Coordinates of C-alpha atoms in Angstrom, one line a residue:
M1169 CA 0.0 0.0 0.0
F1170 CA 2.8 2.4 0.9
I1171 CA 6.4 3.1 -0.2
D1172 CA 8.4 4.8 2.5
I1173 CA 10.6 7.6 1.0
H1174 CA 12.6 8.1 4.2
V1175 CA 13.9 5.6 6.8
H1176 CA 17.1 4.7 8.6
T1177 CA 18.3 1.3 9.7
R1178 CA 21.5 -0.3 11.0
S1179 CA 22.6 -3.9 10.8
L1180 CA 24.1 -3.3 14.3
P1181 CA 22.1 -0.6 16.1
G1182 CA 25.2 1.0 17.8
P1183 CA 25.4 3.1 21.0
S1184 CA 22.1 3.9 22.8
R1185 CA 20.5 7.3 22.4
S1186 CA 18.6 8.6 25.5
G1187 CA 18.7 5.1 26.8
K1188 CA 17.0 3.6 23.8
Q1189 CA 18.1 1.6 20.8
P1190 CA 18.8 4.4 18.3
Y1191 CA 18.1 2.5 15.0
A1192 CA 15.8 -0.3 14.1
T1193 CA 17.5 -3.3 12.5
P1194 CA 16.3 -4.4 9.1
A1195 CA 14.4 -7.3 10.7
Q1196 CA 12.7 -4.9 13.1
L1197 CA 11.7 -2.6 10.3
I1198 CA 10.2 -5.4 8.3
Q1199 CA 8.1 -6.3 11.3
R1200 CA 6.9 -2.7 11.6
Y1201 CA 6.2 -2.5 7.9
D1202 CA 4.1 -5.7 7.7
A1203 CA 1.8 -4.3 10.4
V1204 CA 0.9 -1.2 8.4
E1205 CA 1.3 -2.4 4.9
I1206 CA 4.5 -0.6 3.8
E1207 CA 5.8 -2.6 0.9
R1208 CA 9.2 -1.0 0.3
A1209 CA 11.4 1.7 1.8
V1210 CA 14.2 4.1 0.8
V1211 CA 17.1 3.7 3.3
L1212 CA 19.1 6.9 3.9
P1213 CA 22.7 6.5 5.2
G1214 CA 23.8 8.8 8.0
V1215 CA 27.3 10.1 7.2
S1216 CA 27.6 13.6 8.8
P1217 CA 28.9 13.9 12.4
E1218 CA 26.3 16.4 13.3
C1219 CA 23.6 13.7 13.1
A1220 CA 25.1 10.3 13.2
H1221 CA 26.2 9.0 16.5
Q1222 CA 28.4 6.7 14.5
P1223 CA 28.8 7.4 10.7
Q1224 CA 27.3 4.8 8.4
S1225 CA 28.9 3.5 5.2
N1226 CA 27.1 3.6 1.9
E1227 CA 28.3 0.0 1.6
E1228 CA 26.2 -1.1 4.6
V1229 CA 23.1 0.3 3.0
L1230 CA 23.8 -1.3 -0.3
A1231 CA 24.4 -4.6 1.4
I1232 CA 21.1 -4.3 3.3
A1233 CA 19.3 -3.6 0.0
R1234 CA 20.9 -6.6 -1.7
E1235 CA 19.8 -8.9 1.2
N1236 CA 16.2 -7.8 1.0
D1237 CA 14.6 -6.1 -2.1
R1238 CA 12.1 -4.3 0.1
F1239 CA 14.9 -1.8 0.8
I1240 CA 15.9 0.8 -1.8
P1241 CA 19.3 2.3 -1.3
F1242 CA 20.3 5.9 -1.3
C1243 CA 23.9 6.9 -0.9
N1244 CA 25.2 9.9 1.0
V1245 CA 28.3 12.1 0.7
D1246 CA 29.1 14.9 3.2
P1247 CA 29.6 18.3 1.4
R1248 CA 33.0 18.5 3.1
A1249 CA 34.2 15.2 1.6
V1250 CA 37.3 14.6 -0.4
A1251 CA 39.1 17.9 0.3
N1252 CA 36.7 20.2 2.2
S1253 CA 36.8 22.2 -1.0
P1254 CA 34.0 23.9 -3.1
T1255 CA 35.7 22.5 -6.2
A1256 CA 36.0 18.9 -5.0
D1257 CA 35.2 16.5 -7.8
L1258 CA 32.4 14.5 -6.2
G1259 CA 31.1 13.1 -9.5
P1260 CA 33.2 9.9 -9.6
I1261 CA 32.0 9.0 -6.1
L1262 CA 28.3 9.6 -6.9
R1263 CA 28.6 7.7 -10.2
H1264 CA 30.2 4.8 -8.4
Y1265 CA 27.3 4.5 -6.0
K1266 CA 24.8 5.0 -8.8
D1267 CA 26.4 2.1 -10.6
Q1268 CA 26.1 0.0 -7.4
G1269 CA 22.3 0.6 -7.3
A1270 CA 21.8 3.8 -5.3
K1271 CA 18.7 5.7 -6.4
G1272 CA 19.5 9.1 -4.9
L1273 CA 21.4 11.0 -2.2
G1274 CA 20.5 11.9 1.3
E1275 CA 19.6 12.7 3.9
I1276 CA 21.9 15.7 3.8
T1277 CA 22.4 16.8 7.5
A1278 CA 25.6 18.7 7.4
N1279 CA 25.1 21.9 9.5
L1280 CA 26.1 24.4 6.8
P1281 CA 24.1 27.1 5.0
F1282 CA 22.3 26.1 1.8
L1283 CA 24.4 28.7 -0.1
D1284 CA 27.7 27.5 1.3
P1285 CA 29.9 26.8 -1.7
L1286 CA 30.6 23.3 -0.4
V1287 CA 26.8 22.5 -0.4
Q1288 CA 26.3 24.1 -3.8
N1289 CA 29.1 21.9 -5.1
L1290 CA 27.4 18.8 -3.9
F1291 CA 24.1 19.9 -5.5
H1292 CA 25.9 20.6 -8.8
H1293 CA 27.3 17.0 -8.9
C1294 CA 24.0 15.5 -7.9
E1295 CA 22.3 17.3 -10.7
E1296 CA 24.9 16.1 -13.2
V1297 CA 24.6 12.5 -12.0
G1298 CA 20.8 12.6 -12.0
F1299 CA 20.3 11.9 -8.3
P1300 CA 17.3 13.4 -6.4
V1301 CA 18.4 14.7 -3.0
T1302 CA 16.7 14.5 0.4
F1303 CA 17.7 17.3 2.8
H1304 CA 17.0 18.2 6.4
I1305 CA 16.8 21.9 7.3
A1306 CA 18.1 23.2 10.7
P1307 CA 16.9 26.4 12.4
A1308 CA 20.4 27.6 13.1
V1309 CA 24.1 27.0 12.5
G1310 CA 25.5 25.3 15.6
G1311 CA 23.7 23.0 18.0
F1312 CA 21.6 21.4 15.3
Y1313 CA 22.0 19.0 12.4
G1314 CA 20.8 19.9 8.9
L1315 CA 21.3 22.6 6.3
Y1316 CA 20.6 26.1 7.5
D1317 CA 18.2 28.5 5.8
D1318 CA 16.7 31.7 7.0
P1319 CA 12.9 32.2 7.7
G1320 CA 11.0 32.2 4.5
L1321 CA 13.6 29.8 2.9
P1322 CA 15.4 32.3 0.6
Q1323 CA 18.5 30.3 0.3
L1324 CA 16.5 27.2 -0.8
E1325 CA 14.8 29.4 -3.4
I1326 CA 18.1 30.5 -4.9
T1327 CA 19.2 26.9 -4.9
L1328 CA 16.1 25.8 -6.7
Q1329 CA 16.8 28.4 -9.4
R1330 CA 20.4 27.4 -9.8
F1331 CA 19.6 23.7 -10.2
P1332 CA 16.3 23.4 -12.1
D1333 CA 17.0 19.8 -13.2
L1334 CA 17.7 18.6 -9.6
F1335 CA 14.7 17.2 -7.6
F1336 CA 14.8 18.3 -4.0
L1337 CA 12.9 16.4 -1.3
G1338 CA 12.3 18.8 1.6
H1339 CA 12.0 17.5 5.2
S1340 CA 12.2 18.5 8.9
Q1341 CA 10.5 21.0 11.2
P1342 CA 11.9 24.2 9.7
F1343 CA 10.8 23.1 6.3
W1344 CA 7.2 22.0 7.1
A1345 CA 6.6 24.8 9.6
E1346 CA 6.6 27.1 6.6
M1347 CA 3.3 25.8 5.4
A1348 CA 2.0 29.1 6.8
P1349 CA 3.7 32.4 7.9
L1350 CA 5.7 31.8 11.1
P1351 CA 4.2 33.5 14.2
T1352 CA 7.7 33.7 15.7
V1353 CA 11.2 32.8 14.5
G1354 CA 11.3 30.2 17.2
A1355 CA 8.2 28.4 15.8
R1356 CA 10.2 27.1 12.9
A1357 CA 11.9 24.6 15.2
G1358 CA 8.7 23.1 16.4
Y1359 CA 5.3 21.9 15.3
P1360 CA 2.8 24.7 14.7
D1361 CA -0.8 23.7 15.4
T1362 CA -2.7 26.7 14.1
P1363 CA -4.9 26.5 11.0
V1364 CA -3.4 27.6 7.7
T1365 CA -5.4 30.8 7.0
T1366 CA -2.6 32.3 5.0
E1367 CA -0.2 30.3 2.9
G1368 CA 3.5 30.2 3.6
A1369 CA 6.8 29.6 1.8
I1370 CA 6.2 25.9 1.0
P1371 CA 3.2 26.2 -1.2
R1372 CA 4.6 29.3 -2.8
L1373 CA 7.9 27.7 -3.6
M1374 CA 6.2 24.5 -4.8
R1375 CA 4.1 26.4 -7.3
R1376 CA 7.0 28.4 -8.6
Y1377 CA 9.6 25.6 -8.8
P1378 CA 8.6 22.2 -10.2
N1379 CA 11.8 20.6 -8.8
L1380 CA 10.8 21.0 -5.2
C1381 CA 9.1 18.0 -3.7
G1382 CA 7.8 17.3 -0.2
D1383 CA 9.0 14.4 2.0
L1384 CA 6.1 14.0 4.4
S1385 CA 8.0 11.7 6.9
A1386 CA 8.4 12.2 10.6
N1387 CA 6.2 14.2 12.9
S1388 CA 7.1 17.4 11.0
G1389 CA 5.5 16.1 7.8
R1390 CA 2.5 14.6 9.6
N1391 CA 2.0 17.8 11.6
A1392 CA 2.1 19.9 8.4
L1393 CA -1.1 18.1 7.3
A1394 CA -2.8 17.5 10.7
R1395 CA -2.7 21.1 11.8
D1396 CA -5.4 21.9 9.3
K1397 CA -7.0 18.9 7.6
T1398 CA -9.1 21.0 5.3
Y1399 CA -6.1 22.8 3.9
A1400 CA -4.2 19.5 3.9
A1401 CA -6.7 18.1 1.5
Q1402 CA -6.2 21.1 -0.8
F1403 CA -2.4 20.9 -0.5
L1404 CA -2.3 17.2 -1.2
T1405 CA -4.5 17.5 -4.2
E1406 CA -2.7 20.5 -5.7
F1407 CA 0.7 19.0 -5.3
Q1408 CA -0.3 15.3 -5.7
D1409 CA 2.5 14.6 -8.1
R1410 CA 5.3 15.9 -5.8
L1411 CA 4.5 14.7 -2.3
F1412 CA 5.8 11.5 -0.8
F1413 CA 4.7 9.3 2.1
G1414 CA 7.5 8.6 4.6
T1415 CA 8.0 7.5 8.2
D1416 CA 11.6 8.5 9.3
I1417 CA 11.6 5.5 11.6
C1418 CA 14.9 5.6 13.6
A1419 CA 14.3 3.9 17.0
P1420 CA 12.2 0.7 16.6
D1421 CA 9.2 2.2 18.3
T1422 CA 9.1 5.5 16.2
P1423 CA 5.4 6.3 15.6
T1424 CA 3.9 6.1 12.1
G1425 CA 1.1 8.6 12.4
L1426 CA 1.1 9.6 8.8
V1427 CA -0.3 6.1 7.9
D1428 CA -3.5 6.8 9.9
L1429 CA -3.8 10.4 8.7
L1430 CA -3.7 9.6 5.0
L1431 CA -6.1 6.7 5.4
E1432 CA -8.5 9.0 7.3
L1433 CA -8.3 11.6 4.6
R1434 CA -9.0 9.0 1.9
E1435 CA -11.8 7.3 3.8
S1436 CA -13.5 10.6 4.6
G1437 CA -13.4 11.6 0.9
A1438 CA -11.2 14.6 1.6
I1439 CA -8.7 13.3 -0.9
S1440 CA -9.4 11.1 -3.9
E1441 CA -8.2 7.5 -4.3
T1442 CA -6.0 8.9 -7.1
V1443 CA -4.3 11.4 -4.8
F1444 CA -3.9 8.8 -2.1
Q1445 CA -2.2 6.3 -4.4
K1446 CA 0.2 8.9 -5.8
V1447 CA 1.3 10.1 -2.4
A1448 CA 1.4 6.7 -0.9
R1449 CA 3.4 4.9 -3.5
E1450 CA 3.1 6.0 -7.2
N1451 CA 5.2 9.1 -6.9
A1452 CA 8.1 7.2 -5.4
I1453 CA 7.9 4.5 -8.2
R1454 CA 8.0 7.3 -10.8
L1455 CA 10.8 9.4 -9.3
L1456 CA 13.0 6.5 -8.5
S1457 CA 12.2 4.4 -11.6
L1458 CA 11.3 1.4 -9.5

C-alpha cells in the first residue's frame, strides 16, 4: 500500500541514544512495515557527524538492500568530503554508488548554510549524475543538524533556481513549519498547530519551482497536514505529483502517524483515491524508476 521515502536502519544498532536503541535493525523494520502495509522503503545512510552517533557507510546500506529487495538504497556524501573544497570533484563517487544501485542522495544533514559553496558543489554534482536529494533543514548553525536556511527559505529558493534539473525532497520541522507564515522565528523549530489561514513559503515555492518535492516523513510532515485537515486536502490535491509518504523510523518504536492520517483523509473523501495512491506509492515509483 505504501512506499516509505525516508527511513534509517543499521545492521548493528550501535550506542544507545537517550537510553534507547537508536536505530531499528532491518528485521525490526520489516516487522513494523508488515503491520501497516508498507511494501518498500528508501534507506538513507547517516554520514555527517552532526547527526550520526556513528557514521554509516554507503556499503552497509547497499548490502542491506541486496539482502532484501524491500529496501531501496540511497547513498550519502558529506559536502566536506574529499578535500573540504568547493571545487572537489564528487562526481566519480556519486557515479560509483549509482552504478552500485543507489537511487538518490541523502539525507543531507551537514550543518552548513544552503548557499555555502561546499553544499552548492554537492548539488551541482548530484544534478549532473541525476540523483534526487533529500535534505534536512536546521533552524540555526551550531547546536543542530541539517542545512541552514533563513525564515522564508530564501537560500532554498536561490538553490532551486540554480539547479532546475535537480529534484529536492524537503524535510524537517523548519521546512514544514513554513506551510503558513511563522508566528515567531522560534516556531520554525517546532510543530505549529494553528490553521493555515494564509499560505507560507512551502506552497509558494512548490508552485514556482517544479523541482521542489515534499518528504512527508516524521512528525514534521504529519503535523504539516494534521494542523489543518481542510487545507491539507487542498495541498495534497494540488501537489499530488510531488508529495511522498514517509516514516523516518529511527528507533524501533518510532510512531507512524502519517499512515493513519492519509487513510483517514481518503476514507472521509477529503482526498481522492488517485491522490492517495500517488502520495502513498506511485510518486516514489516514478521518481526512482522502481
